[in-house]
Each structure stands twice: as structure tokens, then as C-alpha cells.
Short mmCIF file of C-alpha atoms in Angstrom, two decimals:
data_model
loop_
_atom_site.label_atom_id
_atom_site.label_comp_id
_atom_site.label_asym_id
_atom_site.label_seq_id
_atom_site.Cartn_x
_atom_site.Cartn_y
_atom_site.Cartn_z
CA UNK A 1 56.37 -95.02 -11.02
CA UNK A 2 57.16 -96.61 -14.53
CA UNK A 3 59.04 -95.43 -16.97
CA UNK A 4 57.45 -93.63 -19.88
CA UNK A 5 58.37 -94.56 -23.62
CA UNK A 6 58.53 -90.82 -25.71
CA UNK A 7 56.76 -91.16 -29.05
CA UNK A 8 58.15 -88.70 -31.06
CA UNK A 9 55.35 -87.20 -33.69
CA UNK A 10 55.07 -84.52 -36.57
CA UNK A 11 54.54 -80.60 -35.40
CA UNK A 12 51.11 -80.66 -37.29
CA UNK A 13 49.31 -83.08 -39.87
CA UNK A 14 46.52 -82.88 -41.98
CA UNK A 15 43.87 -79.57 -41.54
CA UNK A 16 46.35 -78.23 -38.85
CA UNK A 17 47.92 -75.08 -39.25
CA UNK A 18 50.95 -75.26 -39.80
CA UNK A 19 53.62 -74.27 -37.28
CA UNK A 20 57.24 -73.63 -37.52
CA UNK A 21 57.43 -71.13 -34.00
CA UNK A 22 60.11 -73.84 -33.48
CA UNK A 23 62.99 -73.30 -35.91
CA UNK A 24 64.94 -70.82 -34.25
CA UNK A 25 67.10 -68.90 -37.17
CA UNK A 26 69.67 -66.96 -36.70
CA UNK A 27 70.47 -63.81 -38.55
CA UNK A 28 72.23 -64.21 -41.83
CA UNK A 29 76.14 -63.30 -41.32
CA UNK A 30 76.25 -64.14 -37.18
CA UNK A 31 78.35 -67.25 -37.19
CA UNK A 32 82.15 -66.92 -37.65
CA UNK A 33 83.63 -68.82 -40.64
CA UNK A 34 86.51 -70.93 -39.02
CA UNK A 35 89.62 -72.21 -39.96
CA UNK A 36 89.44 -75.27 -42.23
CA UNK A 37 91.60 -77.06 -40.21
CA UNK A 38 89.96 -76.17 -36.92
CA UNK A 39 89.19 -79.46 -34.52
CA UNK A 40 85.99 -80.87 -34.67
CA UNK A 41 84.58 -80.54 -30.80
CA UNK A 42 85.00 -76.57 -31.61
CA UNK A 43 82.56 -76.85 -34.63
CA UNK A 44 79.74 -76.80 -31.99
CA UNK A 45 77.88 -73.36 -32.58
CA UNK A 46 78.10 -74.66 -36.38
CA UNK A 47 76.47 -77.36 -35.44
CA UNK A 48 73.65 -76.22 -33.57
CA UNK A 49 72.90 -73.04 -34.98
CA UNK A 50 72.69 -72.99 -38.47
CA UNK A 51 75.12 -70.93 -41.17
CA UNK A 52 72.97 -68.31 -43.66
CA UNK A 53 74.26 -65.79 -45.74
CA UNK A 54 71.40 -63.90 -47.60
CA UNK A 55 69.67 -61.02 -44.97
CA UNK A 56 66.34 -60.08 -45.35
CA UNK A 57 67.08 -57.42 -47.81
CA UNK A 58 68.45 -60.02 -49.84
CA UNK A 59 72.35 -59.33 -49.41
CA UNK A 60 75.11 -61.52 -48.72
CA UNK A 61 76.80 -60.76 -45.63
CA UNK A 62 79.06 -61.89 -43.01
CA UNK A 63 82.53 -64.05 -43.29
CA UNK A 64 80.74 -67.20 -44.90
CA UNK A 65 79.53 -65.31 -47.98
CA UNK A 66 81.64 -66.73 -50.52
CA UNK A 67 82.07 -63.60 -53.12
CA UNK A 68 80.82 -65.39 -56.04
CA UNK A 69 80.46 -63.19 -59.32
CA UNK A 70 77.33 -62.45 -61.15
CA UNK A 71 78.02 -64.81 -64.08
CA UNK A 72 78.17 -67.97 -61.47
CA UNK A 73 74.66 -66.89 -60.03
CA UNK A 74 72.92 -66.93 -62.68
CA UNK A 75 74.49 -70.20 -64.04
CA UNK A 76 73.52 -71.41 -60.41
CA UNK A 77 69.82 -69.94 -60.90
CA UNK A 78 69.29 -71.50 -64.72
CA UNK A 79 70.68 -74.44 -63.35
CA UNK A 80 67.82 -74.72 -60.48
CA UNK A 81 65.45 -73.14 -63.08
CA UNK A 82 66.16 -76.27 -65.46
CA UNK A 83 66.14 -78.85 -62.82
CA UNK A 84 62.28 -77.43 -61.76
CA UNK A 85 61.10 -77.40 -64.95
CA UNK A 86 62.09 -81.21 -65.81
CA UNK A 87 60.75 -82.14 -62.50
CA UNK A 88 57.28 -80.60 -63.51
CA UNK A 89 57.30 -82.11 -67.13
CA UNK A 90 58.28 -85.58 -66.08
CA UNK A 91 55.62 -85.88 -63.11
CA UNK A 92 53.29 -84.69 -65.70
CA UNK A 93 54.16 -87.27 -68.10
CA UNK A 94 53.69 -90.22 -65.31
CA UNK A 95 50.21 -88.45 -64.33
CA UNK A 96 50.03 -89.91 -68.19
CA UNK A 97 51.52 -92.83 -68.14
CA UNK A 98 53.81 -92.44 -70.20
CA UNK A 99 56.48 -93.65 -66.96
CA UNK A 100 56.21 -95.89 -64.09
CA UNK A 101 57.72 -93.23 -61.16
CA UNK A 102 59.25 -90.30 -60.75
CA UNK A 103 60.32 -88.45 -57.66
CA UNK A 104 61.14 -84.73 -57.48
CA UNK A 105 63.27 -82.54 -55.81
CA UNK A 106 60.74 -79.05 -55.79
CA UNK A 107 62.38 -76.87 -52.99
CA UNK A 108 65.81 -78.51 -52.04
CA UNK A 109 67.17 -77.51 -55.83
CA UNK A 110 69.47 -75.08 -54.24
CA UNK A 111 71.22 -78.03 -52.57
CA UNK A 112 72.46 -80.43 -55.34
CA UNK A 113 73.39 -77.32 -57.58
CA UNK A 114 75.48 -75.36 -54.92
CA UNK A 115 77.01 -78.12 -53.92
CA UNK A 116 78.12 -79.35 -56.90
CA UNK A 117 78.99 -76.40 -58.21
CA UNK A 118 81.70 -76.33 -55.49
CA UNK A 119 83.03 -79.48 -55.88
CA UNK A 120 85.70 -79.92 -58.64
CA UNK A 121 85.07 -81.99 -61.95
CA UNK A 122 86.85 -85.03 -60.60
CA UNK A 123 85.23 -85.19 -57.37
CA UNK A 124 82.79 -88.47 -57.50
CA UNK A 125 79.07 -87.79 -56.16
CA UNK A 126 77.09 -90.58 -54.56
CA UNK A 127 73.77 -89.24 -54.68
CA UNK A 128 70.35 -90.14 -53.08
CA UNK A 129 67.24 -90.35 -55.29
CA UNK A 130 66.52 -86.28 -55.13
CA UNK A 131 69.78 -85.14 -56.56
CA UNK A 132 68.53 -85.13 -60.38
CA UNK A 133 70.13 -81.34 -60.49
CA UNK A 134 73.95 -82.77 -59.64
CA UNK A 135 73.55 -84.65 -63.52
CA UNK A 136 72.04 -81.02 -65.03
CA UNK A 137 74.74 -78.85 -63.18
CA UNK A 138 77.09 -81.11 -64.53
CA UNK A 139 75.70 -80.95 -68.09
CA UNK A 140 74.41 -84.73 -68.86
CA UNK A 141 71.96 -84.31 -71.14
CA UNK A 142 67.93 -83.81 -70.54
CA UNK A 143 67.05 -86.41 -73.24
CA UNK A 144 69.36 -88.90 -71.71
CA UNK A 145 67.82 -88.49 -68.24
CA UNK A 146 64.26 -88.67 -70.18
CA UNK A 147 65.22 -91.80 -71.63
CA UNK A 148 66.45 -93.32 -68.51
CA UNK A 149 63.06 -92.26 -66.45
CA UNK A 150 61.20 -93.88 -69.68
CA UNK A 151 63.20 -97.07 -70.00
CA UNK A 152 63.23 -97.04 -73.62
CA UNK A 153 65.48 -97.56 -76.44
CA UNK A 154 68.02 -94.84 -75.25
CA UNK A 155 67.84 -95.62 -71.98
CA UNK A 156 71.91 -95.73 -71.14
CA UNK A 157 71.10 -98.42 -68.10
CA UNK A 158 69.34 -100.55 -70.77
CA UNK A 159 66.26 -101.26 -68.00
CA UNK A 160 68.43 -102.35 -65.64
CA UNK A 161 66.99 -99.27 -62.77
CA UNK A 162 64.18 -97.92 -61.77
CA UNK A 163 63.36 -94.63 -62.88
CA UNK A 164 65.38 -91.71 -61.68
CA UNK A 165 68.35 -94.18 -61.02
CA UNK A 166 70.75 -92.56 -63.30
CA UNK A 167 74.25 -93.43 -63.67
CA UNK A 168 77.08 -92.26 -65.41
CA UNK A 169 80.53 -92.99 -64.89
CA UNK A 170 82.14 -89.71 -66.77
CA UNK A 171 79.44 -87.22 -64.71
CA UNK A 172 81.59 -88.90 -61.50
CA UNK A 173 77.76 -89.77 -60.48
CA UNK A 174 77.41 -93.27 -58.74
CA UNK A 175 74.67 -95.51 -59.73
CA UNK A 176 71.81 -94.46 -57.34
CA UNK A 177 70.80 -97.08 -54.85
CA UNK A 178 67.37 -98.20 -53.87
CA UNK A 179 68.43 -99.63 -50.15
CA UNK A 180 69.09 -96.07 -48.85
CA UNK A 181 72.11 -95.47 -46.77
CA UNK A 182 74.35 -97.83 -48.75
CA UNK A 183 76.07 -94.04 -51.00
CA UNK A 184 77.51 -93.27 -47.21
CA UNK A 185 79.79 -95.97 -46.92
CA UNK A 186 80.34 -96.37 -50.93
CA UNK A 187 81.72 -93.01 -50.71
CA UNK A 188 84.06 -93.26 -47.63
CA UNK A 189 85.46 -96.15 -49.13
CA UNK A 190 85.64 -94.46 -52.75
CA UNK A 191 87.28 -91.70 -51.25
CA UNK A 192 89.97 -93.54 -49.26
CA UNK A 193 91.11 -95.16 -53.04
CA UNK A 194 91.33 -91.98 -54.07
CA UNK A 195 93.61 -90.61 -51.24
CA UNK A 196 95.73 -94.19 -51.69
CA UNK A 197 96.14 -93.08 -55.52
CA UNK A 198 96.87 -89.50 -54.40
CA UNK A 199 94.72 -88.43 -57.65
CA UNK A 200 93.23 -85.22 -55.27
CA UNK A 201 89.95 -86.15 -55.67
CA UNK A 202 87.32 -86.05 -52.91
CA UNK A 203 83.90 -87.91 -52.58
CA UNK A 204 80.74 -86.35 -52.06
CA UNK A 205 77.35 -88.47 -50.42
CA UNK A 206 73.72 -87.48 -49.95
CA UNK A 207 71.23 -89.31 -47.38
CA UNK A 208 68.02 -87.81 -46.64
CA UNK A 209 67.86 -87.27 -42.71
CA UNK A 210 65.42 -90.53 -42.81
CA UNK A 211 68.14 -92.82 -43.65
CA UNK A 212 70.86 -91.36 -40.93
CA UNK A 213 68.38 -93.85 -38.64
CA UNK A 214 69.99 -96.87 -40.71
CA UNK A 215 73.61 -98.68 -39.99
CA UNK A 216 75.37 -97.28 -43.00
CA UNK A 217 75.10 -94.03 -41.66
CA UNK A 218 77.29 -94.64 -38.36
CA UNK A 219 79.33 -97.12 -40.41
CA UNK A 220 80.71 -94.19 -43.00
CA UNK A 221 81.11 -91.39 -40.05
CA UNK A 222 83.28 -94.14 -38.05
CA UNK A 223 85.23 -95.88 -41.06
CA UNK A 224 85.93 -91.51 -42.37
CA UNK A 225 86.93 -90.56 -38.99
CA UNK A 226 89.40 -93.23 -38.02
CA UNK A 227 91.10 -92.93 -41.59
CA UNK A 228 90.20 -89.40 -42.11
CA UNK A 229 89.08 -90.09 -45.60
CA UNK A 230 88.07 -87.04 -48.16
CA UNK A 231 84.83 -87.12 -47.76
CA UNK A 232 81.72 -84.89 -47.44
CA UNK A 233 78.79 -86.67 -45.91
CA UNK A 234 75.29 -84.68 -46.47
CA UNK A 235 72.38 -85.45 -44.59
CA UNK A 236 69.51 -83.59 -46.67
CA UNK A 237 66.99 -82.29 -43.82
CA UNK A 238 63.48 -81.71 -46.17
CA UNK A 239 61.47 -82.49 -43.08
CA UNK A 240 60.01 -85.33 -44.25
CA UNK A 241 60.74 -89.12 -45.05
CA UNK A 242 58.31 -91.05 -46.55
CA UNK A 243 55.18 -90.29 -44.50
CA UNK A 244 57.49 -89.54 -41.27
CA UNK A 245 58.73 -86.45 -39.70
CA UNK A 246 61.91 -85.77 -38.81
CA UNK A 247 61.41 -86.27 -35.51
CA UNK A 248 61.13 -89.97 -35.94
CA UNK A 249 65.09 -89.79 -37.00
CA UNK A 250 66.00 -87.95 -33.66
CA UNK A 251 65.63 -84.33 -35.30
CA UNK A 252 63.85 -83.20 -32.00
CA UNK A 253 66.21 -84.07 -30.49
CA UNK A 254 69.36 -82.41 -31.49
CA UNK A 255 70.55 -81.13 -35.16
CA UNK A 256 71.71 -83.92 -37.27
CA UNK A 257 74.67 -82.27 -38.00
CA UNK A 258 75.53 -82.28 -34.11
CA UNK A 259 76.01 -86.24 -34.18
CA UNK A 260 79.00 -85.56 -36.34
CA UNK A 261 80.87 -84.12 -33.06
CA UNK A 262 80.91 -87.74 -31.07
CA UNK A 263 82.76 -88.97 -34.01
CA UNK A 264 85.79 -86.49 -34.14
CA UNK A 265 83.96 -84.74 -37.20
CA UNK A 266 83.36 -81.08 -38.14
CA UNK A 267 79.23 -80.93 -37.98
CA UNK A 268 77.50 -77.72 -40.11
CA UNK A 269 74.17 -76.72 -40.49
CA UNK A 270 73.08 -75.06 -43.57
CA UNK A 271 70.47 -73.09 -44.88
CA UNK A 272 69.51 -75.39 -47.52
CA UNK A 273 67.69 -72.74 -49.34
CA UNK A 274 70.51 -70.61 -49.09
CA UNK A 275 72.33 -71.18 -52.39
CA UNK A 276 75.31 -69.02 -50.90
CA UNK A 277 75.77 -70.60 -47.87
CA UNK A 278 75.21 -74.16 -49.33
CA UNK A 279 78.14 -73.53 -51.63
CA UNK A 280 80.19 -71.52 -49.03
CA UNK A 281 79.56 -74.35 -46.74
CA UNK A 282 80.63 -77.08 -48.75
CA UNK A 283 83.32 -75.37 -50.38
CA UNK A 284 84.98 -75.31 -46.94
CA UNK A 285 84.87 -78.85 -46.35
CA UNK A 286 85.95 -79.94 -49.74
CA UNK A 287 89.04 -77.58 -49.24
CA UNK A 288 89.45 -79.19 -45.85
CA UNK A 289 89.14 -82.76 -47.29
CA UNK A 290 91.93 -81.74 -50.08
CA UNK A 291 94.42 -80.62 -47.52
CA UNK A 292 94.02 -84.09 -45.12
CA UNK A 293 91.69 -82.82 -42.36
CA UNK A 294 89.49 -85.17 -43.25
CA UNK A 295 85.55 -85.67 -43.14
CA UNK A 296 82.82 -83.24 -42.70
CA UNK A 297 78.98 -84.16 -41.90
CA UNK A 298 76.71 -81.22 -43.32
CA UNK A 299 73.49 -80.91 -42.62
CA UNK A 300 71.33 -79.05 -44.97
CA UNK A 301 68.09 -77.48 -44.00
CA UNK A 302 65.57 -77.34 -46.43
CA UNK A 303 61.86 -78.61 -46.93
CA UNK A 304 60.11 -81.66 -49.48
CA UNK A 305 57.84 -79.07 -51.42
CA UNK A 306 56.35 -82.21 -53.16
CA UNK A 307 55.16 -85.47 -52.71
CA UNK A 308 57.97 -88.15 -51.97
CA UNK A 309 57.37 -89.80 -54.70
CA UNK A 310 54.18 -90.48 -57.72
CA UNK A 311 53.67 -93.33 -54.83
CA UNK A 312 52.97 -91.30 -51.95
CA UNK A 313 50.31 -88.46 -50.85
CA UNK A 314 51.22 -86.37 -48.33
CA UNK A 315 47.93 -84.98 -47.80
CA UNK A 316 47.27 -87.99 -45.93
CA UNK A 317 50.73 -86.99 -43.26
CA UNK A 318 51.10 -83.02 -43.38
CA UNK A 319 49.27 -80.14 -44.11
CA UNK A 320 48.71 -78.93 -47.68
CA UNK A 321 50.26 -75.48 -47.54
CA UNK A 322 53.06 -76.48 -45.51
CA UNK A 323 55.18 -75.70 -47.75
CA UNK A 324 54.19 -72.27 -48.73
CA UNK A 325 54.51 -70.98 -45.28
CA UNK A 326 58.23 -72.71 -44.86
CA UNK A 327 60.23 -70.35 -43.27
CA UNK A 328 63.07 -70.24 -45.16
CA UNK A 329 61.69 -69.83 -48.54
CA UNK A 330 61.94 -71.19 -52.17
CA UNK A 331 65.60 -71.39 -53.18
CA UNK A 332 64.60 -70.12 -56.68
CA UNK A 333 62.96 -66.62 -55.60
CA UNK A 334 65.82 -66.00 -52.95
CA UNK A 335 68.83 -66.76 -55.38
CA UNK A 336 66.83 -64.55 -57.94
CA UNK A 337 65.96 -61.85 -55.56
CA UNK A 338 69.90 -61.43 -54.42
CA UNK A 339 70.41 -60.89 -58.24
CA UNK A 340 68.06 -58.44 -58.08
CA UNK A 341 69.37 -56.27 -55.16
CA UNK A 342 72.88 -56.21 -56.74
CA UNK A 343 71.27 -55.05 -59.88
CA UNK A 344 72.26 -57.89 -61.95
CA UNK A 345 68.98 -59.22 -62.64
CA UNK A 346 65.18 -58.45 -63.60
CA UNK A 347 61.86 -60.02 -63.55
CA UNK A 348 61.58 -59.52 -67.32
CA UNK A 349 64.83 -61.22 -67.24
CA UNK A 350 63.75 -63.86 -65.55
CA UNK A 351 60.81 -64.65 -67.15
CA UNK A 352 62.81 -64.95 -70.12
CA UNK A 353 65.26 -67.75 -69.28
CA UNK A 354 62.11 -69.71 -67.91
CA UNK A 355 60.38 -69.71 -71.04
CA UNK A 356 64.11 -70.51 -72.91
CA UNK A 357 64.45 -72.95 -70.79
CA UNK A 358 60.75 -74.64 -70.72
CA UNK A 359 61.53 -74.90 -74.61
CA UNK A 360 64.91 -76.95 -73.77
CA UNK A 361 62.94 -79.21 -71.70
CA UNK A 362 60.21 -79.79 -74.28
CA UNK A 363 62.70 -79.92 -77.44
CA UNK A 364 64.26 -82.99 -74.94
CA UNK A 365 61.37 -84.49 -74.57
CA UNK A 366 60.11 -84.67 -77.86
CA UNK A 367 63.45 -86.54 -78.89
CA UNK A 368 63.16 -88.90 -75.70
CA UNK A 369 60.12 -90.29 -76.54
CA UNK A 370 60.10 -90.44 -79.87
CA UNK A 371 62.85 -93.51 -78.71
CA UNK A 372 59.64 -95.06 -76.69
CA UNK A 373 58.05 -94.96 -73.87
CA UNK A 374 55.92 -96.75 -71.14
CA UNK A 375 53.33 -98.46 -73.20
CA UNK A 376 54.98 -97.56 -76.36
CA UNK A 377 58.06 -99.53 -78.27
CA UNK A 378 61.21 -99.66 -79.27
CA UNK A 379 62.43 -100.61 -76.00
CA UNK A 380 65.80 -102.23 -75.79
CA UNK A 381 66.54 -105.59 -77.74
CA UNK A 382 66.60 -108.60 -75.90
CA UNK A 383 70.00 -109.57 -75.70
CA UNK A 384 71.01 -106.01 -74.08
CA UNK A 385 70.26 -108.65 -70.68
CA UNK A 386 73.84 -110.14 -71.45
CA UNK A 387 75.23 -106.79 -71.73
CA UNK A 388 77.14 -104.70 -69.04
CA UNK A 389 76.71 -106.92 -66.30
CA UNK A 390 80.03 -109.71 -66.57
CA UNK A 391 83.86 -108.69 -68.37
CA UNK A 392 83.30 -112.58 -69.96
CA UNK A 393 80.32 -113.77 -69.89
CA UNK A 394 80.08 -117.60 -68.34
CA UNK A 395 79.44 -120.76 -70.18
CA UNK A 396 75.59 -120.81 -68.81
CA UNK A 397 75.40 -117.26 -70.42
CA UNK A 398 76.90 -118.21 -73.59
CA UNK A 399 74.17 -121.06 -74.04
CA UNK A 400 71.28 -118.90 -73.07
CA UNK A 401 72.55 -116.59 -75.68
CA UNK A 402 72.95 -118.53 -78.54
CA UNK A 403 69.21 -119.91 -77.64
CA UNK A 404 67.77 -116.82 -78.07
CA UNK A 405 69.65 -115.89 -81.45
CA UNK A 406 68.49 -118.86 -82.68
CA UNK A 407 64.35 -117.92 -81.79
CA UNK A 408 65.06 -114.60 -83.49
#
């Protein structure tokens, strides 16, 4: 009898109902919070199982909840809050042309702001493409974001990326790449300088669980392990590539955050829409990283609420209400709820900061685009193409220069 090739598909697609009946979750608090300098092949119930801290009645409980105070919640919830809100404005704005692309983050918001949040000011973050709410946690400003997305005349990178490419070197926040994978090994490398320079900085890296399929990823979790660089490597579960399941990257197999094991590396699984044990998680790796242990591969389970990009229509790949019938909920209504049942929130508070902050988001936008947009000048002046690319420009460069000075 011949062998029989296994062609790994999506749980449902379009017109199905939707089925989760196989995420097994285990209750919030029932994994032990180890040793930060435990060995890596004893990481495996992290890595299989998945770490949660908020209960059903919206508590935190168990040994990974990380005791944060009041005031840092609700910094964490306006910063998800603010990050949703720009998402919604600027996909409306391409709807009207007034961009090119965009790509939000709706649902994994809990991820980029929890994690950054514990990570210290110096550590550098190579993001993905869905990480837009690293840049607002760290307080680059809206308008400069705007500008980037529109390509105009404040646009910092001058044209030079696509749309939601930032970059900026005193956020610590890498210049995104479009060949996906490449932030792994940028970051293992990054953070071996740093450990060479003894500055105590660590180095943070975001792939989607798409992209763990491509070389880079094996090349960073070999190249950190050997040298035991500081380095956290996240693989972003949302479910989804492009138009692709998980399944096509192995998920069905095992967790993603179990391949870190074969490579002498601490593996955990998060509850991505867990903003407590997203920051407890990473927390304890970045303290491991600072005190030479070395690498950690975290895997954080969450779900692509939207579209992958103003490209793509998942309609076409997965069911329409997928997403409301996620299992582990919308970051923003958990993280609020918890501040609720500790009596340091309300709805009317709530409702308060989203209209504060919807006004923030349109008081940016007005100023972005009143620098241009899309179809709409000024855009940036010619000669910003000689700019920021060479120390000294060459001789070729020079010439082509002074030719277009003299046309204008």
C-alpha cells in the first residue's frame, strides 16, 4: 500500500459554522510559574498547555499573575483603546482613498501593548507589520504614524516604505520588513551587540506563526541558542496567514511554542488576549534574558479579527463570524472587565476615554493630512531621494543632483 501525503486544511471556511471544540484551555491560574533560570526541556507543560491568568469571573489568579496596579491597567487599556481606534480611522480613510494600504491589528492589541509595556525603554523591538500599538505604547506620535501611512510631506521615511512600515530609531523600533521572517535573525544578532557592549539591553521580535514556515525562523532559534543571546522571539498565533490556516505552518501539529524545546529554548504559550499573562509572560523572559539564560520562543494565542490586509477578503477563506465566537475573547472587554471586578473601573468610565480618545485620533488626523495625502500634494521634494540613504553621497549621485537643481 502507498504512502499517503496529509494535506493539512482550515477547521471550517466560508458558510461553515464555525468550530473551535478543538482548543483545549486550561483554567486560568493551573500552570506553575517557574524559575527564570529553569532548563529548557522542563518548560514542556508551558509549552503545550497554554499560561492564562484572568478566570471567568474576571480575576487574576494563580502564580503567573503579575500584581500590576490599577494605574498600569488602565494605561494598558487606553493604550489598546487608542491603537483600535486608529486602526478603524485609517482603514476608513483607504476605503477613501486617501492611502494606498493599511493593515490592522483588531483583536491581537493586547499583545504588542503588554509586551511592550514589559520590556524596558532601551530594549530594541523588531516588529512584524501588526505591531502598530508597540509605536503608541511607546508614545510616537498619531500624526507621525498618519503621515507615514499617507506618504506625504511629513512622512519621517520620506516615501521610502510602504504604508504601515514605520521606523524610528529613538522608539528602539526597527524598520519593518516586507520579506517576513528577516526581524528574527535581525534581532538575535542585534541582541548579541548588545550583550558584547554589556549596555543591558535585550531585543524583542514578532513573526506571525505563517512566517515560522520560512528559514529565518530556524536560523534566529539556532544562532540565540548556541550564543544564548538576549532575545525574546514571538511567534504571533492569530490563526490566520494570508488566506491560510495555521495548520499549513504545522499548528496541527504541535504548539509553535513546543519547537522551541529541540533547540535548548524555554517554549510558552500565551493567552494572547490575556493582557496579564502576555505581560507576566514576557516579563519573565526578558528578566531571564537580562541575567544570561538566554532566549525564549513565546507563542501568543490570539485571533486576526480583520482582514489581513485592504488587499485581502477573508470571506473568500473563513467564516464571517469567526471571530465573534473566538473563544478567548476581545482583549479590550476582558482587560476592561478585570477593572471592573476590582472596582476600579465603569462602563460610564469607559465610554468616556473612548470618546477622549476618538477626538485624539481625529485632532491627528486633521493635522496629518492637511500635510497631503494620496491624491493630494505637498508630498516630499524631489531631492529628499538623495537623502538618508549614503553617509557621502558618490560622484554618480553628486551629478544626478546637481542635474536636477539645475531643472528646478
Amino acid at each position: 500500500m502507498s504512502a499517503k501525503l496529509h494535506i493539512p486544511t482550515a477547521p471550517c471556511r466560508p458558510g461553515d459554522e464555525p468550530d473551535f471544540s478543538a482548543i483545549t484551555l486550561p483554567a486560568a491560574g493551573e500552570l506553575a510559574r517557574p524559575d527564570e533560570m529553569v532548563a529548557a526541556d522542563t518548560t514542556r507543560e508551558l509549552s503545550f498547555s497554554m499560561i492564562r491568568v484572568l478566570d471567568e469571573q474576571h480575576q487574576a489568579v494563580g502564580p503567573w499573575s503579575p500584581a500590576l496596579t490599577p494605574a498600569a491597567l488602565r494605561d494598558g487599556l487606553r493604550h489598546i483603546l487608542l491603537t483600535r481606534l486608529y486602526d478603524d480611522r485609517m482603514l476608513r480613510m483607504q476605503r477613501q482613498g486617501k492611502m494606498s494600504f493599511y493593515l490592522k491589528c483588531t483583536g491581537e492589541e493586547a499583545v504588542s501593548v503588554a509586551q511592550c509595556m514589559a520590556l524596558e525603554d532601551g530594549d530594541m523591538l523588531f516588529p512584524t507589520y501588526r505591531q502598530q500599538a508597540l509605536l503608541v505604547t511607546r508614545g510616537y506620535p498619531l500624526m507621525d504614524m498618519m503621515c507615514q501611512c499617507l506618504s506625504n510631506a511629513g512622512d519621517r521615511l520620506q516615501g521610502r516604505q510602504m504604508p504601515v512600515m514605520y521606523s524610528s530609531d529613538v522608539h528602539k523600533f526597527f524598520s519593518i520588513s516586507g520579506n517576513l521572517g528577516t526581524q528574527f535573525s535581525q534581532a538575535v544578532g542585534w541582541a548579541m551587540a548588545a550583550e558584547y557592549r554589556k549596555t543591558g539591553d535585550i531585543a524583542a521580535a514578532w513573526v506571525g506563526e505563517g512566517t515560522s514556515a520560512e528559514a529565518d525562523f530556524h536560523y534566529a532559534l539556532t544562532f540565540s541558542a548556541v550564543y544564548r543571546a538576549p532575545v525574546i522571539l514571538n511567534v504571533v498565533n492569530n490563526q490566520w496567514a494570508i488566506s491560510t490556516s495555521q495548520n499549513i505552518a504545522g499548528g496541527e501539529q504541535n504548539p509553535f511554542a513546543a519547537r522551541a524545546i529541540g533547540y535548548g529554548i524555554p517554549g510558552l504559550r500565551v493567552d494572547g488576549n490575556d493582557f496579564l499573562a502576555v505581560f507576566a509572560a514576557t516579563r519573565w523572559a526578558a528578566n531571564r534574558a537580562r541575567a544570561g539564560g538566554g532566549p525564549t520562543l513565546i507563542e501568543l494565542y490570539t485571533y486576526r479579527a480583520a482582514a489581513h490586509s485592504t488587499s485581502d477578503d477573508p470571506a473568500r477563506y473563513r467564516p464571517s463570524d469567526e471571530w465573534e465566537r473566538w473563544p478567548l475573547g476581545d482583549p479590550i472587554t476582558r482587560l476592561k472587565q478585570h477593572l471592573i471586578a476590582r472596582g476600579e473601573w465603569s462602563e460610564a468610565q469607559h465610554e468616556q476615554l473612548q470618546a477622549e480618545l476618538a477626538e485624539t485620533v481625529q485632532h491627528a488626523w486633521q493635522k496629518a493630512i492637511s500635510l497631503g495625502t494620496l491624491n493630494e500634494g505637498p508630498r516630499p521634494p524631489d531631492a529628499a531621494m538623495f537623502e538618508h540613504v549614503y553617509k557621502d553621497l558618490p560622484p554618480h549621485l553628486l551629478e544626478q543632483r546637481r542635474q536636477l537643481e539645475a531643472m528646478t
